[in-house]
Coordinates of C-alpha atoms in Angstrom, one line a residue:
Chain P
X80 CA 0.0 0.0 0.0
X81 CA 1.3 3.5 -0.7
X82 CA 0.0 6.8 1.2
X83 CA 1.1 10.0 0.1
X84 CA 0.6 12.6 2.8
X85 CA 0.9 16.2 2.3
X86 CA 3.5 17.5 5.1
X87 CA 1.6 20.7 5.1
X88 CA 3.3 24.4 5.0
X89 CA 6.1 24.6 7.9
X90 CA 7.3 21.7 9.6
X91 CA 6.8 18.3 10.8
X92 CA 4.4 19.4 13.1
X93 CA 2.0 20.2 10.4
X94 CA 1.4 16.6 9.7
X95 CA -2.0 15.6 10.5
X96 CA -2.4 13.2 13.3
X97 CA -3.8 11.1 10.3
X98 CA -0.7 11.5 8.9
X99 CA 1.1 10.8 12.0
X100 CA -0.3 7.7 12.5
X101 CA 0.7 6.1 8.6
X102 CA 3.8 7.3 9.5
X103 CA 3.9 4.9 12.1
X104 CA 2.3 2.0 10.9
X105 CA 4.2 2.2 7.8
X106 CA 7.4 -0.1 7.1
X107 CA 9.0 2.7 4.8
X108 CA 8.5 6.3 4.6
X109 CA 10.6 8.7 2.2
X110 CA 10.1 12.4 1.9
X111 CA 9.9 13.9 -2.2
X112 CA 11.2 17.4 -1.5
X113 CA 13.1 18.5 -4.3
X114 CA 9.7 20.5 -5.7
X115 CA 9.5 22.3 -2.6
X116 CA 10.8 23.6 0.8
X117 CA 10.5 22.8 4.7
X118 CA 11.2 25.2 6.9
X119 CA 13.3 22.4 9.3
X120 CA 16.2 20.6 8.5
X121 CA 15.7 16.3 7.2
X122 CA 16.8 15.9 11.0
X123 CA 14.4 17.7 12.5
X124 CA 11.8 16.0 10.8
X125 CA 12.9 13.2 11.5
X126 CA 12.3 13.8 15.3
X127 CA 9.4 15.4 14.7
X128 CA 7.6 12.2 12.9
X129 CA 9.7 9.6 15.7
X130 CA 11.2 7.8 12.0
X131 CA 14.0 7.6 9.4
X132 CA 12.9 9.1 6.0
X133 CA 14.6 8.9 3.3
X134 CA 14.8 11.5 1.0
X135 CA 14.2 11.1 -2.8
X136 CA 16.3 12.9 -5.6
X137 CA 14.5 14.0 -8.5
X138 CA 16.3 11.4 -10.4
X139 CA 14.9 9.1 -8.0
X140 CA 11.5 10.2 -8.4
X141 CA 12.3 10.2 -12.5
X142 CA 14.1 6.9 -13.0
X143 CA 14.2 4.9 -9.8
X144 CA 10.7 4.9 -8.5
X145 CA 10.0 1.5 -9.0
X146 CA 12.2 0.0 -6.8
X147 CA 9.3 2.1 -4.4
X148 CA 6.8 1.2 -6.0
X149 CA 7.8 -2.3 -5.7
X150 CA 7.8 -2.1 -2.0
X151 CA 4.3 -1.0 -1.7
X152 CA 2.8 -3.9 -3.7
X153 CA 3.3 -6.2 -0.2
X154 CA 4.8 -3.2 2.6
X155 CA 3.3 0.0 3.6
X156 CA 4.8 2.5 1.9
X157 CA 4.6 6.2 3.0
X158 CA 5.9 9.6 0.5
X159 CA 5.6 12.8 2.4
X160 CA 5.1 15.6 0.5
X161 CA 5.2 19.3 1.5
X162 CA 2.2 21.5 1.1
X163 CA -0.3 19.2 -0.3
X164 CA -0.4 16.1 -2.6
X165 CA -1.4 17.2 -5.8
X166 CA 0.6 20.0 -5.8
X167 CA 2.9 19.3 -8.8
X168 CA 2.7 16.8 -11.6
X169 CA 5.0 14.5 -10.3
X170 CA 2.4 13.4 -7.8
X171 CA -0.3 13.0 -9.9
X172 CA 1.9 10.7 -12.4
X173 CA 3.1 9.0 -9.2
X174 CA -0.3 8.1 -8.1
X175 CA -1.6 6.9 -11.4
X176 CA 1.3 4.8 -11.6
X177 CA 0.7 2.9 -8.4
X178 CA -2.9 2.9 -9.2
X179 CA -2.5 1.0 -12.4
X180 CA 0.4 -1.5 -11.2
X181 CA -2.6 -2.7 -9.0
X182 CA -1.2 -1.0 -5.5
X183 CA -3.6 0.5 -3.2
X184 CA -3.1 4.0 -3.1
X185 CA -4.5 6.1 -0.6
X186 CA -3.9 10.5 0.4
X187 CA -4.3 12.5 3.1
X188 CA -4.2 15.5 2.5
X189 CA -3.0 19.2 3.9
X190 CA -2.7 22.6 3.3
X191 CA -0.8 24.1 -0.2
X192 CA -0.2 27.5 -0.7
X193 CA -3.2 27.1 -3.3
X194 CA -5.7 27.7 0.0
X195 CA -3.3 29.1 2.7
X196 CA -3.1 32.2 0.3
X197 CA -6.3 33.2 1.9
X198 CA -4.5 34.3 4.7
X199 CA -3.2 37.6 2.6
X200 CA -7.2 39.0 3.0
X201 CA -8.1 38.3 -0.5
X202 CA -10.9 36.3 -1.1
X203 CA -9.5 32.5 -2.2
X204 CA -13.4 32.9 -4.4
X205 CA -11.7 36.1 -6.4
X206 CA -8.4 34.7 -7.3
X207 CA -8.3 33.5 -10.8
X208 CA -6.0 31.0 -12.2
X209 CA -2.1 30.4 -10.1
X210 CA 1.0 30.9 -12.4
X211 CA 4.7 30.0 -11.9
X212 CA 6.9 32.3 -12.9
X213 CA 10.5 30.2 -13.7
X214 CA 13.5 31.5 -13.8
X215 CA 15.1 31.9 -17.3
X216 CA 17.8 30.0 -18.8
X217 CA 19.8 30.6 -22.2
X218 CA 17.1 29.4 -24.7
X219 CA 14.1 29.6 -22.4
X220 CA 12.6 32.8 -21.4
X221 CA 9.0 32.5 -21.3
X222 CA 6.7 35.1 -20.9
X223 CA 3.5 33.3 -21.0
X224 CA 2.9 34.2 -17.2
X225 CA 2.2 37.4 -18.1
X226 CA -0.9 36.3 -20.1
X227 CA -2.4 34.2 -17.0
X228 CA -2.3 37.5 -14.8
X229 CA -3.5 39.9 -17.8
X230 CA -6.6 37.7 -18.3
X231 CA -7.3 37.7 -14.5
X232 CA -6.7 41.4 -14.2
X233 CA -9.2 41.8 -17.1
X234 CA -11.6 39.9 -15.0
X235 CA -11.0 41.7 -11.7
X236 CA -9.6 38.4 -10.7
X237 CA -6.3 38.2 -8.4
X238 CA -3.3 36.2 -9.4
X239 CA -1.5 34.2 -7.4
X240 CA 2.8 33.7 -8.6
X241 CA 4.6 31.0 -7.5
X242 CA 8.4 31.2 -7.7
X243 CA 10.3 29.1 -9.1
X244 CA 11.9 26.7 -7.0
X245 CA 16.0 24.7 -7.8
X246 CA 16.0 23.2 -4.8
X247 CA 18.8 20.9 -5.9
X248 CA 20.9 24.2 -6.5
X249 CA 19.5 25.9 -3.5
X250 CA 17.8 28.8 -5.7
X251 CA 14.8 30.3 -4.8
X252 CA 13.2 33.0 -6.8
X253 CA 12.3 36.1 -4.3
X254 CA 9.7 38.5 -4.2
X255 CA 12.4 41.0 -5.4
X256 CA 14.0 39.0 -8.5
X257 CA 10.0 37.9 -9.2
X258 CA 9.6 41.5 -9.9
X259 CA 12.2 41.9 -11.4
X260 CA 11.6 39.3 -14.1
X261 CA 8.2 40.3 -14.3
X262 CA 9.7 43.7 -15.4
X263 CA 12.0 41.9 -18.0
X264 CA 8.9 40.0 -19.3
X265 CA 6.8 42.5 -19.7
X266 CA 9.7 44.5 -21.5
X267 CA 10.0 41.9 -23.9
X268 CA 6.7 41.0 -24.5
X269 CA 4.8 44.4 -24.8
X270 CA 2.2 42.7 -22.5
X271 CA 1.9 45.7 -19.9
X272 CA 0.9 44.6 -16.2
X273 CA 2.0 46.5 -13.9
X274 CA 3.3 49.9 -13.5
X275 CA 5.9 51.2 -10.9
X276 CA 3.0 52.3 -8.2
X277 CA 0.7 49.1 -8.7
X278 CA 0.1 47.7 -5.5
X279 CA 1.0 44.0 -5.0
X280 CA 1.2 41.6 -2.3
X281 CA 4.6 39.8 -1.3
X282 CA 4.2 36.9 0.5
X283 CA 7.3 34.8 2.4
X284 CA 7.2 31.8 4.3
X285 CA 3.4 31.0 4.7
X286 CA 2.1 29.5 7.5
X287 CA 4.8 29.7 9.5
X288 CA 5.6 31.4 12.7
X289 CA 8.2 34.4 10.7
X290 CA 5.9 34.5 8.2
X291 CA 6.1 37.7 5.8
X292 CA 3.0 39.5 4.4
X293 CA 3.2 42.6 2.6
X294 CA 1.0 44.9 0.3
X295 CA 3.4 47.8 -1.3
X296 CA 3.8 49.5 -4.4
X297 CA 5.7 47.3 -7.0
X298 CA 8.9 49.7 -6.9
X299 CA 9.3 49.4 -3.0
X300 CA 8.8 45.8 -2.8
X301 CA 11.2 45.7 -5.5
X302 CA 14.0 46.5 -2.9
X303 CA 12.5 44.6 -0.2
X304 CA 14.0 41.7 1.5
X305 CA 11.4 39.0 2.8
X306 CA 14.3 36.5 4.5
X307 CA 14.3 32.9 3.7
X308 CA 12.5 31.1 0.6
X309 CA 9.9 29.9 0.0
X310 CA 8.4 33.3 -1.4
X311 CA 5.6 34.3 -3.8
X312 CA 3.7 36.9 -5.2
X313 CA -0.5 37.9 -5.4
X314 CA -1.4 40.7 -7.9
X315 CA -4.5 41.8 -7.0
X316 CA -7.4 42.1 -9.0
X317 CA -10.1 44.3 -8.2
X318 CA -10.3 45.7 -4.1
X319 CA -13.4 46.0 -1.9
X320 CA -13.1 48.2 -0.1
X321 CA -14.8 46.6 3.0
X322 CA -12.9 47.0 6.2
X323 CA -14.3 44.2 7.9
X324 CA -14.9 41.9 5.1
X325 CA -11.3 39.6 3.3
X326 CA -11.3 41.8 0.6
X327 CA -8.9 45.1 1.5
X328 CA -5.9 43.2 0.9
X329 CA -4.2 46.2 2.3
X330 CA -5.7 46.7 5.2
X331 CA -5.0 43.2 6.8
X332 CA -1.7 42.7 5.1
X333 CA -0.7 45.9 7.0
X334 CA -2.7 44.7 9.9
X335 CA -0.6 41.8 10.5
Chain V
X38 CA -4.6 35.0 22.5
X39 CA -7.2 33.7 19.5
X40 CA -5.7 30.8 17.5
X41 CA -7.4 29.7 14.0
X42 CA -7.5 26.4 13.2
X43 CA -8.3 24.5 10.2
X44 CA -9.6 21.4 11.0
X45 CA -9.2 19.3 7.5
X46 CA -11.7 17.8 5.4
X47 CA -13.4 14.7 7.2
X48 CA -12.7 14.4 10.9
X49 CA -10.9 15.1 14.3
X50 CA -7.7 13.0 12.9
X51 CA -7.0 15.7 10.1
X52 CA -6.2 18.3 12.8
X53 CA -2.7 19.0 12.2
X54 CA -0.1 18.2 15.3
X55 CA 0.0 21.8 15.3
X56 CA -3.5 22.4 16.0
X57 CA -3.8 19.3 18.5
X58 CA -0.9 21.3 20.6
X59 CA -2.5 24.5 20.6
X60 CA -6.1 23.0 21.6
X61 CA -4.0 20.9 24.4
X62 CA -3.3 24.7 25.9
X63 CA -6.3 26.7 25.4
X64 CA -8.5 27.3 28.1
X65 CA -11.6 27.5 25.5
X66 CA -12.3 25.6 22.6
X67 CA -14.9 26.6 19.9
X68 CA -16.4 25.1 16.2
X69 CA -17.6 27.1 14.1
X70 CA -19.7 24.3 12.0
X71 CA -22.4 26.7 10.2
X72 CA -20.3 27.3 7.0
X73 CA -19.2 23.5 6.6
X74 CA -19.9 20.1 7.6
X75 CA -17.6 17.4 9.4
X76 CA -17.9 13.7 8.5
X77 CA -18.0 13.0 12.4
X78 CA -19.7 13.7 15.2
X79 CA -19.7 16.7 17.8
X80 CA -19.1 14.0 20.5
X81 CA -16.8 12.4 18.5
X82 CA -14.6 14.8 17.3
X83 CA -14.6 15.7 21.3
X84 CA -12.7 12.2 22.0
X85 CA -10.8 12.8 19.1
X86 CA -9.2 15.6 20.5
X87 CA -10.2 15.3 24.0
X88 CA -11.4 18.0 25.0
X89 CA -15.1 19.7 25.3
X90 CA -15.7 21.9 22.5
X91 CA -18.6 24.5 22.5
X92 CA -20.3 25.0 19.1
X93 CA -20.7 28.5 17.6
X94 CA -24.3 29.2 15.5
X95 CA -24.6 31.5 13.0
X96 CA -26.0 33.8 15.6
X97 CA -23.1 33.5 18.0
X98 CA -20.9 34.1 15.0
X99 CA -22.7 37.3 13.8
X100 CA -24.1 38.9 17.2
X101 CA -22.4 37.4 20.4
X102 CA -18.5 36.9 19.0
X103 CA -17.5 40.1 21.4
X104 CA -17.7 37.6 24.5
X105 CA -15.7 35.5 22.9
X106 CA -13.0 37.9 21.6
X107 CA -13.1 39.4 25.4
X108 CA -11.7 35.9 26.6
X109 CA -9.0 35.9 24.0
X110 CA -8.2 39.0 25.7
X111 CA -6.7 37.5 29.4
X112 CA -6.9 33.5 27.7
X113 CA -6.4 31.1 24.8
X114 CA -9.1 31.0 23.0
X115 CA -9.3 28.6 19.8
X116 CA -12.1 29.0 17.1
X117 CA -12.0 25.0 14.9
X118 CA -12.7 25.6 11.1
X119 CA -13.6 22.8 9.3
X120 CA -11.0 23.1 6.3
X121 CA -9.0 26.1 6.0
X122 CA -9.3 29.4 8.3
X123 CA -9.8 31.7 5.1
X124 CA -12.0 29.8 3.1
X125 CA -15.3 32.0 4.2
X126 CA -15.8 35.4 4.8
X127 CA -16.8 35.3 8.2
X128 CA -13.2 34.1 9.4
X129 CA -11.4 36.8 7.7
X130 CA -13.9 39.0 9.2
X131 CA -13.3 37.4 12.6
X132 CA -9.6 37.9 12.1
X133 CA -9.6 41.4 11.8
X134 CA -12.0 42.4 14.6
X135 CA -9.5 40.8 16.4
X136 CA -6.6 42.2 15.5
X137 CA -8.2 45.9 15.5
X138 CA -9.3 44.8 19.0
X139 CA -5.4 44.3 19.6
X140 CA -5.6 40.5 20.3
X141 CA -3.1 38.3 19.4
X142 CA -3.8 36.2 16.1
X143 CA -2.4 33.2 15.2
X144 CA -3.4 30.8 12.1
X145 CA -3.0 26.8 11.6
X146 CA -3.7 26.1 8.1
X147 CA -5.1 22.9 7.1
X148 CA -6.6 21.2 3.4
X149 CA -9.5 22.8 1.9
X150 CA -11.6 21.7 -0.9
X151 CA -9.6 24.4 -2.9
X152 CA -6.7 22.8 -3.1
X153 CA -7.6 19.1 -2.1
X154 CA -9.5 19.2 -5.4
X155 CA -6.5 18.2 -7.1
X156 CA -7.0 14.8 -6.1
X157 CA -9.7 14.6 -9.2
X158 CA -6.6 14.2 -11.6
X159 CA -6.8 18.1 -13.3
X160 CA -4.1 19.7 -12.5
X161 CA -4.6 22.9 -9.9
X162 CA -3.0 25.0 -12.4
X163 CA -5.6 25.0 -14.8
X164 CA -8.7 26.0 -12.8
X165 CA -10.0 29.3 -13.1
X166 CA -11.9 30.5 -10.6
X167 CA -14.2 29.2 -7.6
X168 CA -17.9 29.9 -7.8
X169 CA -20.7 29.1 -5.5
X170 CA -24.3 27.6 -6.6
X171 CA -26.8 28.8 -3.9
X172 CA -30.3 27.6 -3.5
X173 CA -32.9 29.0 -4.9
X174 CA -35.2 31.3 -2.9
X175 CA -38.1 33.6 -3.3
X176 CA -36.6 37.0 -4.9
X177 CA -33.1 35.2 -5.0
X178 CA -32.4 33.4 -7.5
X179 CA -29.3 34.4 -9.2
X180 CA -28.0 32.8 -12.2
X181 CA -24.2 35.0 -12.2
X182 CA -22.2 31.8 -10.9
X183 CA -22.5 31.1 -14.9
X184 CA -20.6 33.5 -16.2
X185 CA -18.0 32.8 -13.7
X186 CA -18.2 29.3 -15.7
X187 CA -18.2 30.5 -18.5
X188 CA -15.5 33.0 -18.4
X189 CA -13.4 30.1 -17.0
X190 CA -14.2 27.9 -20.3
X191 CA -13.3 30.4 -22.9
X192 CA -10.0 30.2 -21.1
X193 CA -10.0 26.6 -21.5
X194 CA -9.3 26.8 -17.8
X195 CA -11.1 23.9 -14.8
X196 CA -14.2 25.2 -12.5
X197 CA -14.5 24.5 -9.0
X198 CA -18.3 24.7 -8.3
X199 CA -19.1 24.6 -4.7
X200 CA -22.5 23.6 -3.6
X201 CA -24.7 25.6 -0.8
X202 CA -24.7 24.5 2.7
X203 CA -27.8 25.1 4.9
X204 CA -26.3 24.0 7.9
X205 CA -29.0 25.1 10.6
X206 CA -31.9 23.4 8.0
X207 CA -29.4 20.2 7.2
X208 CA -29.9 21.0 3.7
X209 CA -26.8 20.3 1.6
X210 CA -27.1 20.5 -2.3
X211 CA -25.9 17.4 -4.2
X212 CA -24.5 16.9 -6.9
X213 CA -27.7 16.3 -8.8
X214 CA -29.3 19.0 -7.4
X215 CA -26.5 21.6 -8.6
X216 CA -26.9 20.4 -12.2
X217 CA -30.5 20.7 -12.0
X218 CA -30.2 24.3 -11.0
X219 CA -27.4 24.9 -13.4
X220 CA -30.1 23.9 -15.7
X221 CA -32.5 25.9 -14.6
X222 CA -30.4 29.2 -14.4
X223 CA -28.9 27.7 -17.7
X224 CA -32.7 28.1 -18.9
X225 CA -33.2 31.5 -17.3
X226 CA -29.9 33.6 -18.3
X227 CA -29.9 32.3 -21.9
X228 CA -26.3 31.3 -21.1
X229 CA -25.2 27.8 -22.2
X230 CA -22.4 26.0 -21.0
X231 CA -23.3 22.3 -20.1
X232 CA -25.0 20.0 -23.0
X233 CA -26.3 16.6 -21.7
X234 CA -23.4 14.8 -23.1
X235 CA -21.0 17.4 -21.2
X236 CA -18.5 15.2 -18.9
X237 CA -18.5 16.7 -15.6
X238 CA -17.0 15.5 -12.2
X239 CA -18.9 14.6 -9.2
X240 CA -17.4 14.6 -6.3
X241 CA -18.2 13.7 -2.7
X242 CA -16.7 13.6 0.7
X243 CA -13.2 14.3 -0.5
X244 CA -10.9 13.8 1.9
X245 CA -12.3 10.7 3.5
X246 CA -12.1 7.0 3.1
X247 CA -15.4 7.0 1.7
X248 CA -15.1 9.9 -0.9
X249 CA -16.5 9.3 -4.2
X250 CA -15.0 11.4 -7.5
X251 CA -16.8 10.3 -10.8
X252 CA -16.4 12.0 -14.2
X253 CA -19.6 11.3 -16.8
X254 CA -21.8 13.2 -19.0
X255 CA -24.4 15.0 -17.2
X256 CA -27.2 12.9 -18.4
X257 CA -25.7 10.3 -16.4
X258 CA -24.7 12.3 -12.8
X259 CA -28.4 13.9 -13.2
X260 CA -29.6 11.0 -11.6
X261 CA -26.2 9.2 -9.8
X262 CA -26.1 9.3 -5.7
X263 CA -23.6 10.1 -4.5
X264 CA -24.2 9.7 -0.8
X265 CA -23.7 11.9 2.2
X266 CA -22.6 15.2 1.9
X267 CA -20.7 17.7 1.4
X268 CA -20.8 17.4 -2.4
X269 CA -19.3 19.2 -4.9
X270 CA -19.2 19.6 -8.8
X271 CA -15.9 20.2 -11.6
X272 CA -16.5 21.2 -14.7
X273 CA -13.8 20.2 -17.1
X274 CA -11.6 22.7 -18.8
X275 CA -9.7 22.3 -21.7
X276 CA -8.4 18.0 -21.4
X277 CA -5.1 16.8 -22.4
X278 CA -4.6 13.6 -23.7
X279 CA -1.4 13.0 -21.5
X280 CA -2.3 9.7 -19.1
X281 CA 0.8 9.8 -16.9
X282 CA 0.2 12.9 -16.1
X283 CA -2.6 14.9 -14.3
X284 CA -4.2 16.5 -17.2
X285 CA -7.0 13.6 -17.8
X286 CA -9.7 14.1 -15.4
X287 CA -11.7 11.0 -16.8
X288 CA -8.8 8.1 -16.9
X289 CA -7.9 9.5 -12.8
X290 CA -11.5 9.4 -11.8
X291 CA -12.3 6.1 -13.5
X292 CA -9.0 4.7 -11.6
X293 CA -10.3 5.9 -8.2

């Protein structure tokens, strides 16, 4: 049997006590983390959840995952996975292939950026659809992103960004370099977004105790420094302004 | 000190460790149950995380929440969320009379529908966004959440629908229900965006052991049951052919 268990935003404290307790029932547990970020170290976690985990590579999740999947057919088999399951790709491919080499494959699930957003004071109902915004390499500099957040804007709708994420070369895209290729993008695209004084939200380190949380004009975020990674961005659509209601982004970013 | 708490999808055992802690060290603990619904009991979510826990109405929500902010003064007060903190307005609301009432605020995230969604096999990435289908009333029967759906498919992007909850009257729309008021409103606004060979996804209790996620033409989910609620309803996007990976709602649900 394999469970994949979302490890939730911070630590290994997040874990559900559902989670907790496949974690102890199962014979192996291994930890994919190469799509995302913990804020503790594999040691803490490891005293956190009372077990070894073992961490898996992206080449193991790529080439060797098998051998794991070969485990679960007669052993219980726990991957953790930070924020929540379905997050990326790879977990979705992951689960169809268990599910059609005829292993039992069951999730439990936890919070993803994708809800924990909320916590900004924007409506999760008013967002529109998420993009990543990757770094660029010599021969790939998309700008497609900046479609995704035009056709919200036009709608009124906010836009979540999520940074790109190298974890195997420890680089995390910032709030400030997010802007900044933003800038580039829009530079070489002609697809206009935001001006210097647009207000937007930078966001660092959800959902954990240090966490970040700020709504400023693009040039003074620009120069901002929100700590450790993970980081990511909201550009808000249209703004209620209803003081005691989620949607004055502002006003409760500033509040916090 | 008030702490937030999302309380997961289906019962007691999806509180995070996290959570569990913090309702270990309050001297109160509240529900708030009106906006949602557990797949447990009150008395059993109370051995779950032993403790008593005092449920909040509508009414004590809206007209008597002073009293309780005035404990999270001198105490630990926790308010339980079934899901995540910020997926209704009345939390976000809660969160800044709190803070304007200069009392400490602290959040535990947890899975929502928002993001736990993913587990239907279309990738997060691709849904536009979230709209509500509300029962039908005398003088209120709006038909908007349509062009939300709409605006969503020109985009070739995934819709979320969530269904209304009438807690206090243990009314719950299901999955048939919702189509038969999308037809109706469908009927009503002149907008089309379902035929009755239109695959859409039902899904039901996500989150727990029992959930049930099935994609097929709406002819077909018209009259399917799909058990005890919470329900809720997808509407496909644009589908990639791609069956190791998460773009093909159909081959995930059918695997399920």
């Amino acid at each position: 049997m394999l469970t994949l268990i979302g490890l939730g935003l911070c630590d290994g404290l997040d874990i559900t006590m559902r989670g907790k307790q496949a974690v102890e029932k199962a014979q192996h547990v291994y930890i994919e983390a190469y799509t995302s970020l913990l804020q503790c170290s594999h040691q803490e976690l490891e005293q956190q959840l009372d077990r070894k985990i073992i961490q898996l590579s992206r080449e193991d999740m790529e080439l060797h995952i098998s051998r794991v999947l070969g485990q679960a057919k007669a052993e219980k088999v726990v991957i953790l996975v930070i924020g929540d399951v379905f997050g990326a790709t790879t977990h979705a491919d992951l689960f169809l292939r268990a599910k059609r080499a005829g292993i039992a494959v069951a999730v439990i699930h936890n919070a993803s950026i994708i809800n924990a957003i909320g916590t900004v004071g924007l409506e999760l109902y008013r967002f529109g659809r998420t993009v990543s915004i990757p770094y660029w390499s010599q021969g790939f500099e998309p700008t497609s992103f900046l479609d995704g957040i035009k056709q919200n804007q036009e709608r009124g709708l906010h836009t979540l960004c999520l940074l790109d994420i190298k974890a195997e070369e420890q680089r995390f895209m910032s709030v400030a370099e997010a802007l900044m290729h933003l800038g580039k993008a829009q530079e070489r695209s002609g697809v206009r977004i935001l001006e210097e004084e647009t207000v937007v939200v930078g966001v660092a380190r959800i959902g954990c105790q240090d966490q970040q949380i700020v709504a400023a004009p693009v040039a003074t975020l620009r120069n901002a420094d929100f700590g450790r990674p993970p980081h990511c961005l909201v550009i808000p659509g249209r703004l209620h302004a209803t003081p005691y209601r989620g949607g004055d982004a502002q006003g409760l970013a500033q509040s916090i």
